[in-house]
Short mmCIF file of C-alpha atoms in Angstrom, two decimals:
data_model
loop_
_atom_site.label_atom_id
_atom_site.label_comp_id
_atom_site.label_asym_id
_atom_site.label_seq_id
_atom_site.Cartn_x
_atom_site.Cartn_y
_atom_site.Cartn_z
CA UNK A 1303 40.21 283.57 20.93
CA UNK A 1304 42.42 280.82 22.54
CA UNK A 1305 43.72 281.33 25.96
CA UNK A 1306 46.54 282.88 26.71
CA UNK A 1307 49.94 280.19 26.73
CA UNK A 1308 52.70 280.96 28.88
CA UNK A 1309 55.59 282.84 27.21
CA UNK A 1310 58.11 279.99 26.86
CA UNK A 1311 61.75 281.65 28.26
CA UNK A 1312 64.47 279.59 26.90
CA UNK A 1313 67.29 279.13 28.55
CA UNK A 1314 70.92 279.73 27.68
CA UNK A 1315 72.70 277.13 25.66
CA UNK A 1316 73.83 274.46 28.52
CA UNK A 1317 71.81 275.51 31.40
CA UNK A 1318 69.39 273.35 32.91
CA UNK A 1319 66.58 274.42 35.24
CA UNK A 1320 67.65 272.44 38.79
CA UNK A 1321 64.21 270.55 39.18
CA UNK A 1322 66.11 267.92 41.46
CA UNK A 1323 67.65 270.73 43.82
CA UNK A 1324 64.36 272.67 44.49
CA UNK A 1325 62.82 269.56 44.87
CA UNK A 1326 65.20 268.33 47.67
CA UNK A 1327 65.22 271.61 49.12
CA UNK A 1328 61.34 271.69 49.47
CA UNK A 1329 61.24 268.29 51.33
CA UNK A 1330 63.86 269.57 53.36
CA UNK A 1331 61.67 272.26 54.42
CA UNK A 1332 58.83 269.69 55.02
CA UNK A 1333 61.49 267.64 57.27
CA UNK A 1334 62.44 270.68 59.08
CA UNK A 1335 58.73 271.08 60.76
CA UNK A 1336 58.80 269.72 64.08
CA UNK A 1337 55.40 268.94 65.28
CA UNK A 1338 55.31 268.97 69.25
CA UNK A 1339 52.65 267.86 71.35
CA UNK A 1340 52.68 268.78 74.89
CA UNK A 1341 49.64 267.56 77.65
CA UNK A 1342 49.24 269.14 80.83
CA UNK A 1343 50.32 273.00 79.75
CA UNK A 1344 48.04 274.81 82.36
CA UNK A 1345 49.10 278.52 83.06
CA UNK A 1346 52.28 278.19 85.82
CA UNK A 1347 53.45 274.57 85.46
CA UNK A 1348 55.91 272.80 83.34
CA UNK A 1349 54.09 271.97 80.21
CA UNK A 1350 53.74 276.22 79.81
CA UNK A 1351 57.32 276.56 79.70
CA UNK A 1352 58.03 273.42 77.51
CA UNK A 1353 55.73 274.78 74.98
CA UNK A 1354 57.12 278.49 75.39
CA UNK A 1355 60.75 276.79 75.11
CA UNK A 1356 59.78 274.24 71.80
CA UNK A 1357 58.24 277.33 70.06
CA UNK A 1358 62.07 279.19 70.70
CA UNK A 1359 63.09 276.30 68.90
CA UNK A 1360 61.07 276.82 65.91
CA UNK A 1361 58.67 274.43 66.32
CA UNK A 1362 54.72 273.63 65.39
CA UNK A 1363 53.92 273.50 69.46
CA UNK A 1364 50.52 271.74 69.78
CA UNK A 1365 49.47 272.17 73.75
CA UNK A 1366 46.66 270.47 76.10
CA UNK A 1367 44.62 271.95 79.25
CA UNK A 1368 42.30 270.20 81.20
CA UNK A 1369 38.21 271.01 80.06
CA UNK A 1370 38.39 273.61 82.85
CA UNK A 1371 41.33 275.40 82.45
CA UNK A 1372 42.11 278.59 80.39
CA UNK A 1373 43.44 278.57 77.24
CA UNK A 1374 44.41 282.43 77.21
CA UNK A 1375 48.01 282.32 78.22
CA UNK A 1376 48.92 280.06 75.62
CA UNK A 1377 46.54 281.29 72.66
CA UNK A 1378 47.98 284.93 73.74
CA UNK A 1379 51.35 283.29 72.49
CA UNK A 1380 50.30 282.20 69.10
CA UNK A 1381 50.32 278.66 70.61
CA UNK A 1382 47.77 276.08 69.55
CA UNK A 1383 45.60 274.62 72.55
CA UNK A 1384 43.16 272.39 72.68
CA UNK A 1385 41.24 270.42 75.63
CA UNK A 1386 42.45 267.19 77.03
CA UNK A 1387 41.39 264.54 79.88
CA UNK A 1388 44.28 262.20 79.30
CA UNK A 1389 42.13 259.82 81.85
CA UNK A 1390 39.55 259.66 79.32
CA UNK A 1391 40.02 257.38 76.16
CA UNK A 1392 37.23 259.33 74.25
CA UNK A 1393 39.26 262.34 75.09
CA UNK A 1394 42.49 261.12 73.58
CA UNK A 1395 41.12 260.13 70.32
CA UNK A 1396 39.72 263.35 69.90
CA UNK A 1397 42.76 265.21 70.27
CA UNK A 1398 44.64 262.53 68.02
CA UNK A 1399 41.92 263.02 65.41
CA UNK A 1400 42.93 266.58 65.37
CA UNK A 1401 46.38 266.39 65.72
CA UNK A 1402 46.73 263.76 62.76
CA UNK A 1403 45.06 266.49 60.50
CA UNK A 1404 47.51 269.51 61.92
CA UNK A 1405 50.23 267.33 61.33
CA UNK A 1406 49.63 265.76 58.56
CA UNK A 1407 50.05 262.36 60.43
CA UNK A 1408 53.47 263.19 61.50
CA UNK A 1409 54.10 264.12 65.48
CA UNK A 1410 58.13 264.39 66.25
CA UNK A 1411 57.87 265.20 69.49
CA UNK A 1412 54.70 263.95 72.30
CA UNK A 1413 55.66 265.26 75.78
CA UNK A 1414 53.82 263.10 78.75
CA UNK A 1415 53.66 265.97 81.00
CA UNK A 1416 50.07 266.39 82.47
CA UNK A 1417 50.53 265.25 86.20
CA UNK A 1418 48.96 265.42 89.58
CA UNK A 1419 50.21 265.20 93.37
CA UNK A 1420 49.26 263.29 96.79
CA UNK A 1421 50.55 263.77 99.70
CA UNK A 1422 50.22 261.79 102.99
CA UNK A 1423 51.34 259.18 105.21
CA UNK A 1424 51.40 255.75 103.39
CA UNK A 1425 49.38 254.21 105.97
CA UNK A 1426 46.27 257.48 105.59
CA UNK A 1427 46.79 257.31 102.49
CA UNK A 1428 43.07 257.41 100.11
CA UNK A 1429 43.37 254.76 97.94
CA UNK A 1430 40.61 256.58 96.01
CA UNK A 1431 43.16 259.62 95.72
CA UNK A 1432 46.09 257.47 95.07
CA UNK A 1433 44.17 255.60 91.88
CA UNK A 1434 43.05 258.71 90.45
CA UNK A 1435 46.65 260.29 90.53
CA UNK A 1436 47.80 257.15 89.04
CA UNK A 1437 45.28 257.42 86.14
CA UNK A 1438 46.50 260.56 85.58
CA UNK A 1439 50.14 260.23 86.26
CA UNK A 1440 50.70 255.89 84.82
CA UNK A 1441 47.87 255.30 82.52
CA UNK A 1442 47.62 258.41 80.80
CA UNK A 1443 50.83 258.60 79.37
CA UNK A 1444 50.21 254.98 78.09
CA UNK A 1445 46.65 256.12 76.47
CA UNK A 1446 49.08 258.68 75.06
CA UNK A 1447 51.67 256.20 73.52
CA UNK A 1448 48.83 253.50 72.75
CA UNK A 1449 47.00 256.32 70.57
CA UNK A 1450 49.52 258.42 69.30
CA UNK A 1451 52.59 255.48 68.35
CA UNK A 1452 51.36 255.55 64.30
CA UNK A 1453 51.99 259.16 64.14
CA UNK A 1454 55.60 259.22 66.14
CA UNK A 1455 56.18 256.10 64.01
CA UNK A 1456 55.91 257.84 61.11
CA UNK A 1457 58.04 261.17 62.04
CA UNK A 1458 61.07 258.47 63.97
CA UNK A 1459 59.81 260.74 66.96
CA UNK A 1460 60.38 261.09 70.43
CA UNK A 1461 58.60 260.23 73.10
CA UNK A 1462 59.43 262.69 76.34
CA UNK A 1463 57.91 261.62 79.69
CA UNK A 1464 58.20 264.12 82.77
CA UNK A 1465 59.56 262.10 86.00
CA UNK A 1466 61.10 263.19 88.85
CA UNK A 1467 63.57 262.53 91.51
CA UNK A 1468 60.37 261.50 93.79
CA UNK A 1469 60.99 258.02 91.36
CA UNK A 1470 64.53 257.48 93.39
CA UNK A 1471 64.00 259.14 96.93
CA UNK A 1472 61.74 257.36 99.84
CA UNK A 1473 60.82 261.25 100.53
CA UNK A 1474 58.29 261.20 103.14
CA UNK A 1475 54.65 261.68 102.77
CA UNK A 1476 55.07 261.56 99.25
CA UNK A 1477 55.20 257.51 98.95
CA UNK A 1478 51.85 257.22 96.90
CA UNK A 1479 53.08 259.91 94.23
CA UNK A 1480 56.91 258.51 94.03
CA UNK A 1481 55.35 254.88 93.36
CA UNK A 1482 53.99 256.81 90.45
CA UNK A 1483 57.32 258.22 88.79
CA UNK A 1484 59.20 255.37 89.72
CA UNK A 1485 56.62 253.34 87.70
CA UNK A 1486 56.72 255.84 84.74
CA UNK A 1487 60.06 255.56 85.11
CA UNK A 1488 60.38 251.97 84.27
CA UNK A 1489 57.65 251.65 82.32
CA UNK A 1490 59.63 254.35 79.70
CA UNK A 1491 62.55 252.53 80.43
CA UNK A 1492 61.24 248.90 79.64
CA UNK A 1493 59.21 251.29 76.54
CA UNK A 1494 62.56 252.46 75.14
CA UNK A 1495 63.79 249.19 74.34
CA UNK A 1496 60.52 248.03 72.29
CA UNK A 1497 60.06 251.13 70.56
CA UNK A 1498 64.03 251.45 69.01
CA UNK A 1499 63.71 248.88 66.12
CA UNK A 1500 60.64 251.14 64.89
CA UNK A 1501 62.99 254.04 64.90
CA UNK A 1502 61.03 255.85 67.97
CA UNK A 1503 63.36 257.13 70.89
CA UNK A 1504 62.35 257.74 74.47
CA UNK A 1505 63.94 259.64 76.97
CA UNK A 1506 62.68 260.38 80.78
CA UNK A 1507 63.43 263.96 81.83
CA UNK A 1508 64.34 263.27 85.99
CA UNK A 1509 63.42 266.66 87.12
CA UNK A 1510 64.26 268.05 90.78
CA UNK A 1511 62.62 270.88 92.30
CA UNK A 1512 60.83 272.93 89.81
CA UNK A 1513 58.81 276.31 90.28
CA UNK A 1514 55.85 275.28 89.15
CA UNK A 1515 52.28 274.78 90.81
CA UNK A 1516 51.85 271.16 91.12
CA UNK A 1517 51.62 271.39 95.17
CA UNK A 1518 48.58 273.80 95.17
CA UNK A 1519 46.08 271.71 95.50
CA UNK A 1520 47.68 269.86 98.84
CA UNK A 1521 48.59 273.18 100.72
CA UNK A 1522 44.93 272.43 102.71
CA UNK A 1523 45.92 268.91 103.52
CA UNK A 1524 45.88 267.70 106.79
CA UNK A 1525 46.25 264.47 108.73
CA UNK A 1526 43.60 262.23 109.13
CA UNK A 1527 41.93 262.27 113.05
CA UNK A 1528 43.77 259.68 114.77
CA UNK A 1529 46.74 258.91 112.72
CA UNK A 1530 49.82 257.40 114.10
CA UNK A 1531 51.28 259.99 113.42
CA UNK A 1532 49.39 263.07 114.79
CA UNK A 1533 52.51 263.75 116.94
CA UNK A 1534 54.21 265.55 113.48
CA UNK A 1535 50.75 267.40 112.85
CA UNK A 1536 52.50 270.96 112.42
CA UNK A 1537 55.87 269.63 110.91
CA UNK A 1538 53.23 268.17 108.28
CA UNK A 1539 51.22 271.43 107.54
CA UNK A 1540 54.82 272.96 107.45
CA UNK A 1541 55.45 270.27 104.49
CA UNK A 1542 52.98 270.62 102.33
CA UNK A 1543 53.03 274.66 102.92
CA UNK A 1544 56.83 274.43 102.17
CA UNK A 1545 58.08 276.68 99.85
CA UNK A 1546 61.13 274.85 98.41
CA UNK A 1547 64.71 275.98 96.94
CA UNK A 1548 63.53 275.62 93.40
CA UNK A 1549 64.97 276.06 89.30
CA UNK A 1550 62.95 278.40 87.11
CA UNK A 1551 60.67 276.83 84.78
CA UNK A 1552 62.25 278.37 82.29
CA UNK A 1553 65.67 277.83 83.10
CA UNK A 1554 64.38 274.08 83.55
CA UNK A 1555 62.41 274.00 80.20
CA UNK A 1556 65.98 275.46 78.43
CA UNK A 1557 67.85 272.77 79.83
CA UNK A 1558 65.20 269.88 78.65
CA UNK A 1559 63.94 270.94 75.29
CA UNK A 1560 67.74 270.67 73.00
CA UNK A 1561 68.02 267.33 74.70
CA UNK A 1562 64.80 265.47 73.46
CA UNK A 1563 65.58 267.53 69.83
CA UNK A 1564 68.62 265.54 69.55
CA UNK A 1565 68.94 262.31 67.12
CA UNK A 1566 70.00 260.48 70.08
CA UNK A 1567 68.41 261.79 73.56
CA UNK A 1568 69.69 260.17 76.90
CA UNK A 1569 67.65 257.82 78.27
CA UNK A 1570 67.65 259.64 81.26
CA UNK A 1571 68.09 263.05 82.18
CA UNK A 1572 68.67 264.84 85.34
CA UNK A 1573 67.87 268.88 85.70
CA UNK A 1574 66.69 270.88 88.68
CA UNK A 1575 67.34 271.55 91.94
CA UNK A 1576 68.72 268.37 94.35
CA UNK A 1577 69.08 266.12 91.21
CA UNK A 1578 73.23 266.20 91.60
CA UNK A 1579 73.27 264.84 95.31
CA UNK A 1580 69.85 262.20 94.26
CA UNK A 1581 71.89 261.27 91.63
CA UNK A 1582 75.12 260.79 93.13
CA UNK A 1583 73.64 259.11 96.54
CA UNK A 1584 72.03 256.66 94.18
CA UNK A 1585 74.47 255.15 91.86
CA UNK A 1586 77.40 255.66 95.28
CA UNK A 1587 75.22 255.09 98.14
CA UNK A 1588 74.01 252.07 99.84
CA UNK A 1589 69.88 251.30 99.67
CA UNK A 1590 68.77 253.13 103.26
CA UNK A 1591 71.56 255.97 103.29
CA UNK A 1592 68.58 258.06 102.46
CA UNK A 1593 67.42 257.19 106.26
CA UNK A 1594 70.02 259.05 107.86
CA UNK A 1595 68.95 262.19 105.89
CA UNK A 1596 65.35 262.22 106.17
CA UNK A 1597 64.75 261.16 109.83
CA UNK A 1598 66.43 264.24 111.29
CA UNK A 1599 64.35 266.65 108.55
CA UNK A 1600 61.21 264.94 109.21
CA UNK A 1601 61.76 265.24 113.10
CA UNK A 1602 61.05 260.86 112.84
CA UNK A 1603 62.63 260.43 116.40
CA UNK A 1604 59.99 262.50 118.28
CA UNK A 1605 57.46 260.13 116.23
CA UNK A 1606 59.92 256.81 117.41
CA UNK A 1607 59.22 258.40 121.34
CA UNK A 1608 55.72 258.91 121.15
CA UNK A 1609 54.89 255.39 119.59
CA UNK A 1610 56.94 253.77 122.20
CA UNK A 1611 55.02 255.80 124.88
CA UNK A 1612 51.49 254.52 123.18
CA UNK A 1613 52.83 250.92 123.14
CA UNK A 1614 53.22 250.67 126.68
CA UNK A 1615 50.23 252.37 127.39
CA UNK A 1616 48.11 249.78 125.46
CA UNK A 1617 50.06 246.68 126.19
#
């Protein structure tokens, strides 16, 4: 016996079957997925709440953690996680092996988040410390781009990089980390330019105070024995121990996310807590009006005293 042939249903006299329309309506649905990658998404910071936000949003959220790190609070929320050293090259092209097989070689969205935080004096400063948080904070956003560009490419993607208002303020103590941001800053800046005629946008998000965990690991830190400026020991335990007026990561992660979904994100974009007055003091105020802020917070006159008296003493 011969298989069995499809009954053939005709049609009424002038009706076509739409093969065009369900055609274009099934690429459309293929356009619609938004593939986001996100690095740095450990449980409490920024990336979390990006990838919480993106998935609102209806989109394929693709997360990193550091080796280390725990996976559950993501993987609880039907978010895909995988490991990532974004200081490691061998690490990065394992992730974009993956990710070009999730995606199908299409990533609209890659989110530079994954960041790290110094702080001390710029003349204690570790330059050991300060290279590693550039590694982390510089160079692995551009392992990032240098890896991942085919697939963005591809997708006429967006490229979000996580700076901060650190990148415009000479806040003290935190000179290594601001060089840091104010070099991602430019660097996505000078980026944006070179990556339009390919059809790839870039925005940098400009955050302000965020409630996130970035400062944990400098709670502990203290001056170094015999620093200049062991006069402002205990206003610099109070610093790093500072709890700051902060925005929600959520609240932060609501603002950001619609903007890099647009066809046309700013190139910059200001959110969080301080970012009006930064913003405003630096387009309307002259280079060191920041001085006449920060000396009285940072107590810098009692400093200004005590140097003088250990000038004359070893004159």
């Amino acid at each position: 016996m011969s298989a069995l042939q499809p009954f053939p249903v005709p049609l009424p006299a002038g009706v076509k079957f739409p093969v065009k329309t369900f055609a274009k309506r099934q690429r459309a649905v293929v356009m619609a997925q938004r593939y986001v990658l996100i690095t740095g998404c450990g449980e409490g910071g920024i990336g979390e709440a990006l990838a919480r936000e993106y998935q609102k949003k209806a989109c394929t959220v693709i997360t990193t953690v550091l080796p280390w790190e725990s996976k559950d609070h993501l993987i609880s929320a039907g978010i895909q996680c995988y490991e990532l050293d974004v200081t490691d090259d061998a690490s990065v092209q394992a992730l974009e092996r993956i990710v070009d097989k999730v995606t199908e070689g299409r990533l609209h969205v890659l989110v530079n988040n994954a960041g790290i935080c110094y702080t001390m004096t710029g003349i204690d400063t570790d330059v050991q410390e300060v290279q590693k948080m550039f590694n982390v904070n510089v160079f692995g956003p551009m392992r990032m781009v240098h890896h991942f560009h085919p697939m963005l490419i591809k997708a006429r993607g967006t490229i979000v990089n996580i700076g901060s208002v650190g990148g415009i303020v000479p806040y003290m103590y935190g000179s290594s980390y601001n060089a840091t941001k104010a070099a991602l800053a430019h660097w996505a800046n000078t980026l944006r330019v070179e990556m339009a005629p390919l059809g790839v946008k870039v925005t940098t998000i400009i955050s302000g105070n965020i409630g996130t965990n970035i400062l944990k690991s400098d709670t502990a830190r203290t001056l170094p024995e015999g620093s200049f400026y062991a006069p402002l020991a205990r206003e610099f335990q109070e610093h790093v121990q500072r709890v700051p007026d902060t925005t929600p990561r959520a609240v932060y992660a609501s603002h950001v996310v619609p903007q890099t979904l647009k066809a046309n994100p700013p190139a910059w974009y200001w959110v969080g807590a301080t970012t009006g007055i930064v913003r405003f003091m630096d387009i309307f105020g002259f280079r060191t009006v920041w001085d006449y802020i920060l000396w009285p917070v940072f107590n810098l006159g009692k400093l200004r005293q005590e140097t003088e008296v250990w000038r004359r003493g070893n004159e």
